[in-house]
Amino acid sequence: MALRRRYLFVCTNRRADEDAKGSCAARGSEEIRGALKERIAARGLAKVGARACQSSCLDQCSSGVCILVEPDHFFYGHVTLADVPEIVETLVSGGRVERLVLTTDELARG
Ligand code: FES
């Protein structure tokens, strides 16, 4: 398989409903990953452009749903299904969705 230009590691960690920390899966990350895969394929990016992978906890639980974008090395946080089209379009343009990029302060809170 070809090396993609970008890999989106979508946290699909799930904690028990009663766990106060919550989890990305409980916030809908599995559906978001599925939507990313579909949209990436529809835009013709699946073979070389990008791949949406499952990840275990990225230690940014308070900002879930979290996605780590590599090799760019930044986090998207508070991602919803509605953000998926914009995220994929930035994979085409080479940019990023700035309003979703976690700040240094947010990253420090974890
Ligand atoms: S549960 Fe997703 S970052 Fe921890």
Short mmCIF file of C-alpha atoms and ligand atoms in Angstrom, two decimals, residues 11-15 21-25 27 29 56-66, ligand 1:
data_model
loop_
_atom_site.label_atom_id
_atom_site.label_comp_id
_atom_site.label_asym_id
_atom_site.label_seq_id
_atom_site.Cartn_x
_atom_site.Cartn_y
_atom_site.Cartn_z
CA CYS A 11 -9.45 8.48 18.98
CA THR A 12 -12.07 5.76 19.28
CA ASN A 13 -11.41 5.00 22.92
CA ARG A 14 -14.58 4.13 24.83
CA ARG A 15 -14.98 4.33 28.59
CA LYS A 21 -13.74 11.47 32.24
CA GLY A 22 -15.92 10.55 29.28
CA SER A 23 -14.43 9.32 26.01
CA CYS A 24 -14.24 10.18 22.34
CA ALA A 25 -16.30 7.14 21.32
CA ARG A 27 -19.00 11.59 21.83
CA SER A 29 -15.85 9.40 17.20
CA SER A 56 -6.59 4.49 21.31
CA CYS A 57 -6.74 7.37 23.81
CA LEU A 58 -4.61 10.34 22.73
CA ASP A 59 -4.66 11.83 26.26
CA GLN A 60 -6.70 14.83 25.16
CA CYS A 61 -9.96 13.50 26.58
CA SER A 62 -11.34 16.85 27.74
CA SER A 63 -11.17 18.07 24.12
CA GLY A 64 -12.74 15.01 22.47
CA VAL A 65 -13.51 14.07 19.82
CA CYS A 66 -9.77 14.31 19.14
S1 FES B 1 -10.70 9.29 25.11
FE1 FES B 1 -10.14 10.31 23.25
S2 FES B 1 -8.37 11.42 23.81
FE2 FES B 1 -8.80 10.25 25.56
#
